[in-house]
XYZ file of C-alpha atoms in Angstrom:
658
model
C 112.482 -34.283 65.474
C 110.604 -31.984 68.401
C 106.674 -33.302 68.565
C 106.624 -30.110 70.602
C 103.469 -28.658 68.689
C 103.586 -25.689 70.105
C 107.539 -24.660 68.065
C 107.849 -24.855 64.607
C 109.641 -27.364 63.259
C 111.925 -25.282 61.222
C 111.758 -21.393 60.467
C 109.125 -20.980 57.969
C 108.304 -17.981 55.603
C 105.932 -17.051 52.060
C 107.799 -15.241 49.479
C 105.088 -13.117 47.284
C 105.879 -12.110 43.692
C 103.417 -9.424 42.874
C 104.302 -7.490 39.314
C 103.031 -4.618 40.973
C 105.520 -4.049 43.943
C 107.670 -6.779 42.626
C 108.822 -9.510 45.068
C 108.059 -9.987 48.677
C 109.577 -11.932 51.644
C 107.265 -12.612 54.986
C 108.452 -14.524 57.336
C 105.914 -16.839 59.397
C 105.192 -16.657 63.003
C 103.039 -20.013 65.205
C 100.256 -18.106 67.009
C 100.215 -15.515 63.699
C 97.653 -15.819 61.224
C 98.689 -13.640 57.844
C 96.315 -12.943 56.562
C 95.806 -12.088 52.567
C 93.589 -10.072 49.849
C 92.961 -6.339 48.643
C 91.525 -5.038 51.594
C 94.343 -2.613 53.507
C 94.089 -4.188 56.790
C 95.518 -7.809 56.320
C 99.091 -9.113 56.613
C 99.925 -8.641 52.899
C 97.382 -6.309 50.887
C 96.730 -7.670 47.386
C 96.964 -5.516 44.045
C 95.310 -7.565 41.821
C 91.498 -7.026 41.142
C 90.615 -10.981 41.049
C 91.788 -10.888 44.577
C 89.401 -10.874 47.093
C 88.849 -8.414 50.201
C 89.815 -10.570 52.461
C 90.963 -13.314 50.315
C 92.868 -16.492 52.364
C 95.309 -16.859 55.768
C 97.603 -18.316 56.078
C 98.280 -19.759 59.624
C 100.259 -23.079 62.345
C 97.277 -25.023 63.025
C 97.029 -27.809 66.738
C 99.407 -30.664 64.678
C 102.199 -28.448 64.446
C 101.423 -27.971 60.392
C 101.187 -24.222 58.473
C 97.965 -24.945 56.082
C 95.854 -21.817 53.844
C 92.832 -21.617 54.172
C 91.098 -20.143 51.522
C 88.075 -17.361 52.478
C 85.221 -17.838 50.645
C 86.939 -16.168 47.928
C 85.577 -15.153 44.565
C 88.206 -17.020 42.312
C 89.441 -18.818 43.921
C 92.853 -20.637 45.076
C 95.792 -22.703 43.808
C 97.867 -25.216 45.151
C 100.101 -26.371 42.472
C 97.759 -27.361 40.505
C 94.968 -27.964 42.124
C 92.400 -25.170 43.702
C 91.301 -26.050 46.686
C 87.926 -25.993 48.963
C 88.611 -26.672 52.907
C 92.049 -26.258 54.830
C 95.136 -27.284 52.458
C 98.312 -28.189 54.475
C 101.966 -26.694 53.174
C 104.227 -28.329 52.465
C 107.929 -26.981 51.269
C 107.319 -25.396 47.940
C 104.253 -25.582 47.202
C 103.316 -22.392 45.147
C 99.762 -21.226 45.712
C 98.473 -18.543 42.515
C 95.660 -15.335 43.485
C 95.030 -14.264 40.832
C 98.658 -12.537 39.062
C 100.101 -12.963 41.767
C 102.457 -16.136 43.147
C 103.129 -16.954 47.006
C 106.235 -19.600 46.940
C 105.825 -21.639 51.193
C 109.447 -22.817 51.528
C 110.503 -24.401 55.210
C 114.485 -23.030 56.722
C 116.471 -20.577 56.007
C 115.024 -17.914 53.463
C 117.176 -17.117 50.128
C 117.788 -12.767 49.504
C 115.666 -10.533 48.498
C 117.754 -11.106 45.271
C 117.719 -14.088 45.207
C 114.391 -13.788 44.907
C 114.444 -11.489 41.827
C 116.302 -13.457 39.809
C 113.616 -16.315 40.508
C 110.567 -14.618 38.690
C 111.791 -14.767 35.592
C 108.070 -13.862 33.681
C 108.317 -10.325 35.900
C 104.669 -10.602 34.050
C 102.145 -12.469 36.706
C 100.231 -12.837 33.354
C 98.346 -16.209 34.060
C 96.570 -18.201 31.031
C 97.771 -19.678 28.140
C 99.621 -17.061 25.846
C 101.707 -17.859 22.554
C 104.781 -16.512 21.507
C 102.697 -13.876 19.042
C 101.800 -12.130 21.763
C 104.092 -11.130 24.012
C 105.016 -7.863 22.672
C 101.789 -6.687 23.743
C 103.106 -8.054 27.922
C 104.696 -4.523 28.704
C 101.606 -2.636 27.936
C 98.199 -4.846 28.898
C 97.467 -2.802 32.176
C 94.014 -4.163 33.384
C 93.161 -8.085 32.805
C 89.774 -9.069 34.580
C 87.612 -12.688 34.707
C 84.684 -10.857 35.625
C 82.583 -8.691 36.215
C 81.309 -7.580 39.210
C 80.042 -3.904 38.194
C 76.772 -5.354 38.779
C 77.390 -7.405 42.368
C 77.539 -4.036 44.752
C 76.132 -1.664 42.655
C 74.036 0.275 45.363
C 77.806 0.473 47.014
C 79.527 1.165 44.508
C 77.120 3.642 42.584
C 77.288 6.488 45.206
C 80.787 7.125 45.050
C 81.382 6.809 41.177
C 78.756 8.439 38.950
C 80.766 6.014 35.781
C 79.284 2.626 37.492
C 75.777 4.267 37.587
C 75.646 5.651 34.250
C 77.239 1.737 33.504
C 74.666 -0.109 35.229
C 72.030 2.408 33.228
C 73.388 1.448 29.846
C 73.505 -2.203 30.901
C 69.976 -2.617 32.083
C 68.620 -0.656 28.812
C 70.965 -3.609 26.274
C 68.935 -6.448 28.819
C 65.671 -5.265 27.940
C 66.428 -4.671 24.784
C 68.712 -7.967 23.911
C 65.021 -9.736 25.845
C 63.230 -8.848 22.960
C 65.624 -10.263 20.486
C 65.286 -12.911 18.009
C 68.436 -13.233 15.951
C 72.539 -13.359 17.334
C 72.855 -10.146 14.457
C 71.118 -7.712 15.128
C 71.558 -8.459 19.470
C 75.714 -7.964 18.634
C 74.932 -5.229 16.509
C 72.894 -4.148 19.683
C 75.517 -4.764 22.257
C 78.743 -3.950 20.440
C 76.947 -0.048 19.773
C 76.171 -0.560 24.327
C 79.874 -1.575 24.510
C 81.107 1.132 22.145
C 79.175 3.713 24.330
C 79.852 2.934 27.922
C 84.053 2.465 26.516
C 84.197 5.072 24.614
C 85.214 3.044 21.461
C 85.546 4.240 17.510
C 86.065 0.994 16.515
C 84.953 -2.430 17.440
C 83.776 -6.162 16.605
C 81.702 -8.214 17.822
C 83.040 -12.284 16.717
C 81.739 -15.377 17.229
C 81.995 -18.976 16.112
C 80.390 -20.596 13.202
C 77.900 -23.379 12.438
C 80.223 -25.776 12.403
C 83.385 -24.790 15.676
C 80.385 -24.089 18.379
C 81.421 -27.540 19.158
C 84.970 -26.959 19.764
C 86.885 -27.856 22.878
C 88.922 -25.370 22.088
C 87.618 -22.352 20.429
C 90.087 -19.987 17.924
C 90.242 -16.745 16.070
C 90.457 -19.277 12.524
C 86.597 -20.164 14.059
C 84.898 -16.734 14.417
C 83.576 -15.087 12.286
C 82.052 -10.866 12.519
C 78.454 -10.869 13.586
C 79.177 -6.481 13.798
C 81.107 -4.503 13.447
C 81.583 -0.824 13.690
C 82.216 0.671 10.791
C 80.789 -1.876 9.062
C 83.841 -2.848 6.652
C 85.665 -3.113 9.513
C 87.505 -7.014 8.827
C 88.871 -9.718 11.136
C 91.872 -9.127 9.320
C 92.201 -6.216 10.430
C 91.982 -6.128 14.258
C 94.828 -7.289 16.561
C 93.902 -11.409 17.290
C 97.549 -12.205 18.833
C 95.323 -9.994 21.538
C 91.991 -11.538 20.630
C 93.698 -15.078 21.394
C 94.409 -14.572 23.672
C 91.336 -13.405 25.826
C 90.313 -16.851 24.215
C 93.234 -18.358 25.713
C 93.039 -16.881 29.503
C 89.215 -16.250 29.435
C 89.906 -13.126 30.688
C 89.275 -9.688 29.574
C 91.932 -7.879 29.050
C 92.564 -3.324 28.472
C 96.426 -3.246 26.923
C 97.897 0.289 25.490
C 101.098 1.882 24.238
C 102.970 3.664 27.265
C 102.207 7.298 26.805
C 104.985 9.014 24.636
C 105.000 13.032 26.264
C 102.141 14.964 26.036
C 100.059 11.597 23.706
C 97.546 10.376 26.144
C 97.734 6.314 25.047
C 95.384 5.085 22.315
C 93.519 1.261 24.117
C 92.984 -2.043 23.321
C 89.610 -3.227 24.604
C 89.388 -7.767 24.321
C 86.909 -9.757 26.513
C 85.944 -13.429 25.573
C 81.691 -13.957 25.472
C 80.828 -17.782 27.048
C 78.131 -19.570 26.198
C 78.138 -21.860 29.194
C 80.747 -21.263 31.287
C 83.648 -21.726 27.990
C 84.531 -18.338 26.259
C 83.222 -18.951 22.129
C 83.715 -15.387 20.897
C 84.886 -11.839 21.873
C 84.362 -8.148 21.794
C 87.008 -6.527 20.085
C 87.161 -2.121 21.353
C 89.913 0.266 20.316
C 90.018 4.364 21.737
C 91.668 7.079 19.869
C 94.293 8.706 21.910
C 91.999 10.564 24.680
C 92.390 12.764 27.958
C 89.551 10.244 29.107
C 92.399 7.452 31.059
C 90.679 3.573 31.143
C 90.157 1.985 34.181
C 89.067 -1.214 35.488
C 85.758 -0.032 35.603
C 85.591 0.414 31.843
C 86.712 -3.442 31.134
C 84.249 -4.613 33.532
C 81.230 -2.718 31.514
C 82.728 -4.441 28.513
C 82.542 -7.674 30.521
C 78.861 -7.812 31.961
C 78.060 -6.545 27.397
C 80.336 -9.831 26.569
C 77.502 -11.974 28.862
C 74.955 -10.408 28.775
C 75.463 -11.352 24.491
C 76.615 -15.151 25.728
C 72.939 -15.092 27.713
C 70.811 -14.432 24.351
C 72.736 -16.795 22.633
C 71.998 -19.395 25.181
C 68.607 -18.317 25.126
C 68.727 -18.359 21.522
C 70.560 -21.318 20.622
C 67.383 -23.074 23.271
C 64.326 -21.309 21.301
C 65.874 -22.805 18.236
C 65.910 -26.648 19.607
C 62.800 -25.901 21.520
C 60.976 -24.499 18.340
C 63.242 -27.909 16.172
C 61.820 -30.558 18.984
C 58.126 -28.802 18.792
C 57.882 -28.708 15.043
C 58.815 -32.794 15.067
C 56.378 -33.270 18.205
C 54.164 -31.807 16.760
C 54.794 -33.930 12.916
C 54.372 -37.294 14.662
C 51.618 -36.239 16.586
C 49.914 -35.865 13.268
C 51.357 -39.010 11.085
C 50.142 -40.940 14.538
C 46.732 -39.813 14.461
C 46.425 -40.432 10.447
C 47.592 -43.402 11.559
C 46.064 -45.072 14.678
C 43.391 -48.231 13.942
C 45.376 -49.198 11.202
C 46.943 -52.616 12.215
C 50.074 -53.454 10.879
C 50.606 -57.338 11.078
C 50.225 -59.465 7.068
C 47.360 -62.079 7.348
C 47.532 -65.692 5.351
C 49.682 -68.605 5.127
C 49.973 -68.564 1.362
C 53.906 -69.551 -0.200
C 53.423 -66.345 -1.239
C 53.236 -64.573 1.592
C 55.312 -66.969 3.552
C 58.228 -65.573 1.111
C 57.764 -62.191 1.798
C 58.382 -63.142 5.624
C 61.581 -64.628 5.317
C 62.665 -61.385 2.592
C 62.213 -59.618 5.602
C 63.371 -61.068 8.027
C 67.070 -61.155 6.261
C 66.677 -57.391 5.008
C 65.580 -56.022 8.614
C 69.231 -56.266 10.390
C 70.785 -55.089 7.059
C 70.481 -50.847 5.922
C 69.968 -51.990 2.780
C 67.841 -49.732 1.002
C 64.893 -51.469 -0.141
C 62.553 -51.647 -3.529
C 59.079 -52.673 -2.578
C 57.435 -53.884 -5.863
C 52.972 -54.483 -6.559
C 50.232 -53.368 -7.919
C 48.436 -50.176 -5.848
C 46.325 -51.497 -2.365
C 48.902 -54.952 -2.743
C 49.717 -54.364 0.614
C 53.190 -52.734 -0.243
C 52.955 -49.641 2.960
C 53.158 -52.788 5.408
C 56.417 -54.767 4.223
C 57.953 -51.424 5.221
C 56.607 -51.588 8.690
C 57.087 -55.075 8.572
C 61.050 -53.918 8.236
C 60.483 -51.109 10.323
C 59.365 -53.245 13.417
C 61.597 -55.608 12.806
C 64.739 -53.938 12.872
C 67.575 -51.760 15.219
C 65.297 -48.961 14.027
C 61.641 -49.837 15.889
C 62.380 -47.431 18.719
C 62.648 -44.848 15.594
C 60.233 -43.383 14.168
C 58.287 -44.682 11.100
C 57.258 -42.032 8.657
C 55.754 -42.423 5.000
C 55.168 -40.549 2.178
C 53.265 -40.803 -0.677
C 54.996 -38.830 -3.738
C 52.292 -39.212 -5.810
C 50.251 -36.986 -3.988
C 51.730 -33.799 -4.113
C 53.638 -30.930 -6.696
C 57.369 -30.724 -7.516
C 57.776 -27.902 -5.172
C 55.219 -28.915 -2.194
C 57.241 -32.796 -2.194
C 60.535 -30.876 -1.919
C 59.450 -29.068 1.756
C 57.926 -32.366 2.282
C 60.925 -33.674 1.989
C 63.465 -31.698 3.849
C 61.023 -29.343 5.382
C 61.465 -26.102 4.668
C 62.169 -22.269 6.926
C 59.363 -19.098 8.084
C 58.993 -17.188 4.533
C 60.745 -18.812 2.266
C 57.433 -19.042 0.053
C 53.940 -17.979 -0.207
C 52.465 -19.745 2.846
C 55.411 -20.633 4.830
C 53.858 -18.940 7.667
C 56.364 -21.090 10.108
C 59.828 -23.387 10.006
C 58.364 -26.711 9.192
C 60.675 -29.997 9.493
C 61.103 -32.662 6.547
C 60.662 -36.541 6.860
C 63.798 -37.209 6.263
C 64.220 -34.736 9.539
C 60.992 -36.253 11.631
C 62.628 -39.706 10.726
C 65.999 -38.899 11.573
C 67.454 -42.741 14.208
C 64.606 -44.408 12.242
C 62.781 -45.436 8.654
C 60.924 -43.032 6.038
C 58.634 -44.894 3.223
C 58.553 -43.430 -0.117
C 55.591 -44.954 -2.264
C 55.392 -44.207 -5.207
C 58.703 -43.507 -5.933
C 58.231 -43.173 -9.637
C 56.527 -40.194 -9.666
C 58.874 -38.474 -8.350
C 60.643 -35.395 -9.995
C 63.110 -35.872 -12.033
C 65.087 -32.664 -9.857
C 63.248 -34.212 -6.518
C 64.977 -36.832 -8.072
C 68.575 -35.291 -7.874
C 68.812 -33.828 -4.513
C 67.492 -37.269 -2.786
C 70.235 -39.765 -4.185
C 72.896 -37.010 -2.495
C 70.582 -37.651 0.683
C 70.472 -41.628 -0.026
C 74.245 -41.670 -0.235
C 75.094 -39.616 2.968
C 75.571 -36.413 2.355
C 74.128 -33.370 4.156
C 71.002 -31.421 3.017
C 69.207 -27.924 3.395
C 65.388 -26.653 4.205
C 64.009 -24.712 1.207
C 64.999 -21.452 1.923
C 67.834 -23.022 4.318
C 71.521 -22.749 5.094
C 71.867 -24.810 7.594
C 73.257 -28.272 6.645
C 71.437 -30.853 7.915
C 72.725 -34.881 7.741
C 70.417 -37.174 9.314
C 70.217 -41.536 9.869
C 67.319 -42.804 7.924
C 67.173 -46.170 6.475
C 64.555 -45.744 2.776
C 62.004 -48.408 1.627
C 60.155 -47.184 -1.682
C 57.039 -48.594 -3.779
C 56.608 -48.250 -6.346
C 53.257 -49.855 -8.542
C 54.902 -48.954 -12.087
C 57.256 -50.796 -14.346
C 60.665 -48.768 -13.881
C 62.452 -49.621 -15.533
C 60.543 -48.243 -18.560
C 61.030 -45.015 -16.901
C 64.542 -45.314 -17.369
C 64.535 -45.964 -20.564
C 62.037 -43.038 -21.384
C 64.771 -40.723 -18.552
C 61.867 -39.870 -16.929
C 64.006 -41.792 -13.715
C 67.096 -41.435 -13.625
C 69.354 -44.905 -13.984
C 71.585 -44.069 -10.531
C 68.671 -43.047 -8.755
C 66.941 -46.753 -9.722
C 70.242 -48.514 -8.841
C 70.865 -46.504 -5.545
C 67.093 -48.050 -4.725
C 66.665 -51.201 -5.857
C 69.854 -53.304 -3.588
C 66.614 -55.798 -2.097
C 63.948 -55.721 -3.936
C 60.836 -57.522 -2.505
C 57.597 -57.697 -4.655
C 54.482 -58.311 -3.253
C 51.825 -60.437 -5.607
C 48.889 -58.770 -5.782
C 45.490 -61.035 -3.904
C 44.374 -62.296 -7.004
C 47.036 -64.656 -6.894
C 47.296 -65.973 -3.263
C 43.824 -67.454 -3.126
C 43.868 -69.146 -0.172
C 44.885 -65.479 1.444
C 41.738 -64.322 1.201
C 38.774 -65.981 3.751
C 41.846 -64.839 6.481
C 42.042 -61.485 5.389
C 38.359 -61.239 4.766
C 37.811 -62.919 9.021
C 40.305 -60.778 9.791
C 38.931 -57.661 9.300
C 35.225 -58.408 9.977
C 36.695 -58.504 13.973
C 38.466 -55.911 13.362
C 35.695 -53.493 12.327
C 32.951 -55.561 14.194
C 35.414 -54.177 17.241
C 35.080 -50.462 15.757
C 30.954 -50.228 15.109
C 29.413 -52.528 18.056
C 28.133 -54.895 15.558
C 27.960 -58.920 16.408
C 29.014 -60.631 12.835
C 29.440 -63.945 13.687
C 31.529 -64.531 9.800
C 29.955 -65.494 5.968
C 28.077 -67.745 4.252
C 29.747 -69.762 2.671
C 28.660 -68.457 -0.828
C 30.058 -65.899 0.357
C 33.475 -66.768 0.891
C 32.770 -68.563 -2.144
C 32.716 -65.308 -4.683
C 34.980 -63.748 -3.085
C 37.740 -66.421 -3.814
C 36.406 -66.453 -7.781
C 36.792 -62.188 -7.390
C 39.817 -61.213 -9.012
C 39.818 -58.190 -6.633
C 41.340 -55.249 -8.869
C 41.930 -53.175 -5.726
C 43.787 -55.554 -3.530
C 43.367 -55.858 -0.393
C 42.831 -52.214 -0.027
C 39.573 -53.574 -2.244
C 38.285 -56.262 0.011
C 39.317 -54.292 3.588
C 36.816 -51.702 1.851
C 34.119 -54.580 0.552
C 34.506 -55.442 4.838
C 34.348 -52.437 6.037
C 30.545 -51.840 4.756
C 29.309 -54.701 4.756
C 29.763 -55.279 8.345
C 28.326 -51.377 8.802
C 24.704 -52.207 6.353
C 24.603 -55.950 6.708
C 21.093 -56.635 8.872
C 22.177 -60.204 9.582
C 24.306 -61.535 11.385
C 25.648 -63.657 8.782
C 27.292 -61.730 6.140
C 25.977 -63.062 2.734
C 26.382 -62.785 -1.121
C 24.808 -58.985 -1.642
C 26.221 -57.583 1.660
C 29.413 -57.978 -0.580
C 28.086 -55.636 -3.351
C 31.232 -56.974 -5.612
C 32.519 -54.651 -7.561
C 30.727 -54.999 -11.304
C 32.402 -52.562 -14.089
C 33.848 -54.016 -17.518
C 37.033 -54.583 -18.475
C 38.556 -51.674 -20.574
C 36.994 -51.932 -23.869
C 34.821 -53.973 -23.800
C 31.039 -53.076 -24.383
C 28.849 -54.141 -22.127
C 26.999 -55.873 -24.463
C 26.141 -59.862 -24.382
C 27.408 -61.579 -27.532
C 25.095 -64.062 -29.141
C 24.301 -65.818 -32.498
C 19.775 -64.953 -33.106
C 17.956 -65.778 -29.297
C 20.398 -67.865 -28.874
C 23.356 -67.396 -25.002
C 26.543 -69.731 -24.579
C 28.073 -68.669 -21.792
C 31.842 -68.082 -21.176
C 33.518 -67.411 -18.726
C 35.537 -63.605 -17.840
C 38.771 -64.858 -18.283
C 38.342 -66.731 -21.848
C 35.990 -63.462 -22.678
C 39.546 -61.401 -21.383
C 41.537 -63.609 -23.040
C 39.606 -63.217 -26.689
C 39.743 -59.060 -25.608
C 43.005 -58.706 -25.431
C 44.334 -60.913 -28.267
C 42.180 -58.846 -30.404
C 43.713 -55.271 -29.294
C 46.687 -56.922 -29.989
C 46.292 -57.281 -33.405
C 44.550 -53.994 -33.909
C 48.139 -52.316 -32.442
C 49.521 -54.976 -35.133
C 51.111 -57.129 -31.840
C 52.669 -53.823 -29.958
C 52.177 -55.184 -27.010
C 53.272 -51.329 -25.331
C 50.196 -49.941 -27.391
C 48.051 -52.867 -27.157
C 48.750 -52.102 -22.319
C 47.809 -48.971 -23.236
C 44.876 -49.053 -24.771
C 43.740 -51.898 -22.318
C 44.762 -49.917 -19.138
C 46.670 -51.869 -18.048
C 51.470 -52.174 -17.204
C 52.772 -54.143 -20.125
C 54.445 -56.623 -16.830
C 50.884 -57.416 -16.289
C 50.385 -58.193 -19.897
C 53.242 -60.353 -20.525
C 52.173 -61.988 -17.234
C 49.149 -63.445 -18.911
C 50.624 -63.490 -22.100
C 52.929 -66.167 -19.916
C 50.110 -67.319 -18.071
C 48.593 -68.660 -21.781
C 52.047 -69.953 -22.998
C 52.408 -66.926 -25.495
C 55.678 -65.737 -25.845
C 55.447 -63.195 -28.706
């Protein structure tokens, strides 16, 4: 091997395969630089619009190696499968690709031109993947472009080419119009109008991806639909989908047409990709009738510029949609947080009943099971749901609450699933529903038994994992939400009467947690009272030391029909109004409402009064009501204003089973 760096190791040459001029053999001489580019002054002039004016150089370096150097070209230079970013050493057999031009580097005796011609099996210089279905287009493709340089050198080109100035003016008008677009369809129609005007096309179509296909790795024609078309009845099946497929596959705009026959000018077809985030996701198709107006690369670049404008609008509207949804979600979450501000979610007490609930919560929290919480109003069902959420792996997600009894059927559907702008009177903005807000978190639905049958059906589908749509919308949404439902109703009776779906009942009742009323856990009353005293003392700034023994006794003997909610309100009132640092019985102002059906008169014989406990009076009154109804417990419970299950528990406590 010769180590003299001034002498080449062997003869070297490059074989240039240019689709415009055929194969061309060029020897390489150490000390001389072989320049490549579109400019006439280059050693090898490249007849491809993707080549820069001064694209690359091949020279012999100080280490005795032939190297190629890309001159910061617009579309880059590849050697083999790799795009070079700096000086690259060439070895025998390396293939250099610049646009559609292939350059083979060889050392040793050069082949004859006939051999080189035979090695050019393609002869088209077309790059990218193409299906066999579009082979017929190879002979008719006139120009190909990867990107538009129309506006990059507009000052220079507008002086020499009036058509370029007209195109720039049209693109400027298009940009102002698209900047005000609020819908993809209107933007597509306006862009198609400009593309057809600038290319003198007689028909055309803008194709964009369906929502389901937008995230596909590679888009095909089957993933697209016509957003805008001229004429309006033009269908995707009516256009040359193979040409559109080629534009998508190669990420290049194509201008093609049949050869001229006699004096008849050729008809021209253009297919150009629409890019979003640098990826071809759609296309514009244009077709012009035969005319004397010969098409040029400028027509192709104009259409590419229009496609880029559509892609930018698509990106902006997609970002606006995402931002709008996030803002709606943030506003709703912020409102929920404010509503819950100051509320304490810790369960307080040491009764066996509360210990049982705590154990159940710990067991069910780590699962995805739907939970049904039963209990009287005010017993603390929401606290149980919050405890389940806080103990689960969803605790970093949202905890969203909704009372199903507080809304009409229409409003409940909107609250659950959200609505689009204009879906109904008063829907001035798009709103995310509770399911969307609770995504990756927990949704607590109180008074689930008040949900109408229509909403029950849609609610059940979401529970089963199906996607749903906002009211007035068509976009299908799918969320990951754990549902905890609560009720103070006897759902079994509602199922039997047809007011509640049987399948939904079993779907909700995967795990059931019963929250006993406060009167069933008297040992927790004092702890809860002290807890609320601490809370409200801090909020009001009052210095309350506690309760008198008489107040503690009164609270433990009281039946608390309003449960924990009533106790909380009672303590808050006492803290605010008490004139002493010790809360006494009068400060509690316990309710003296008579039981339903009680006349309020004291039974007496003559002037003699016989005191009786409230429990005795209650039992006598209930038994008298049951006798009056002929033993019908359901009717008796309705007259008494209590649930049938409550009546059954009282009889069980009294030792009566019928």
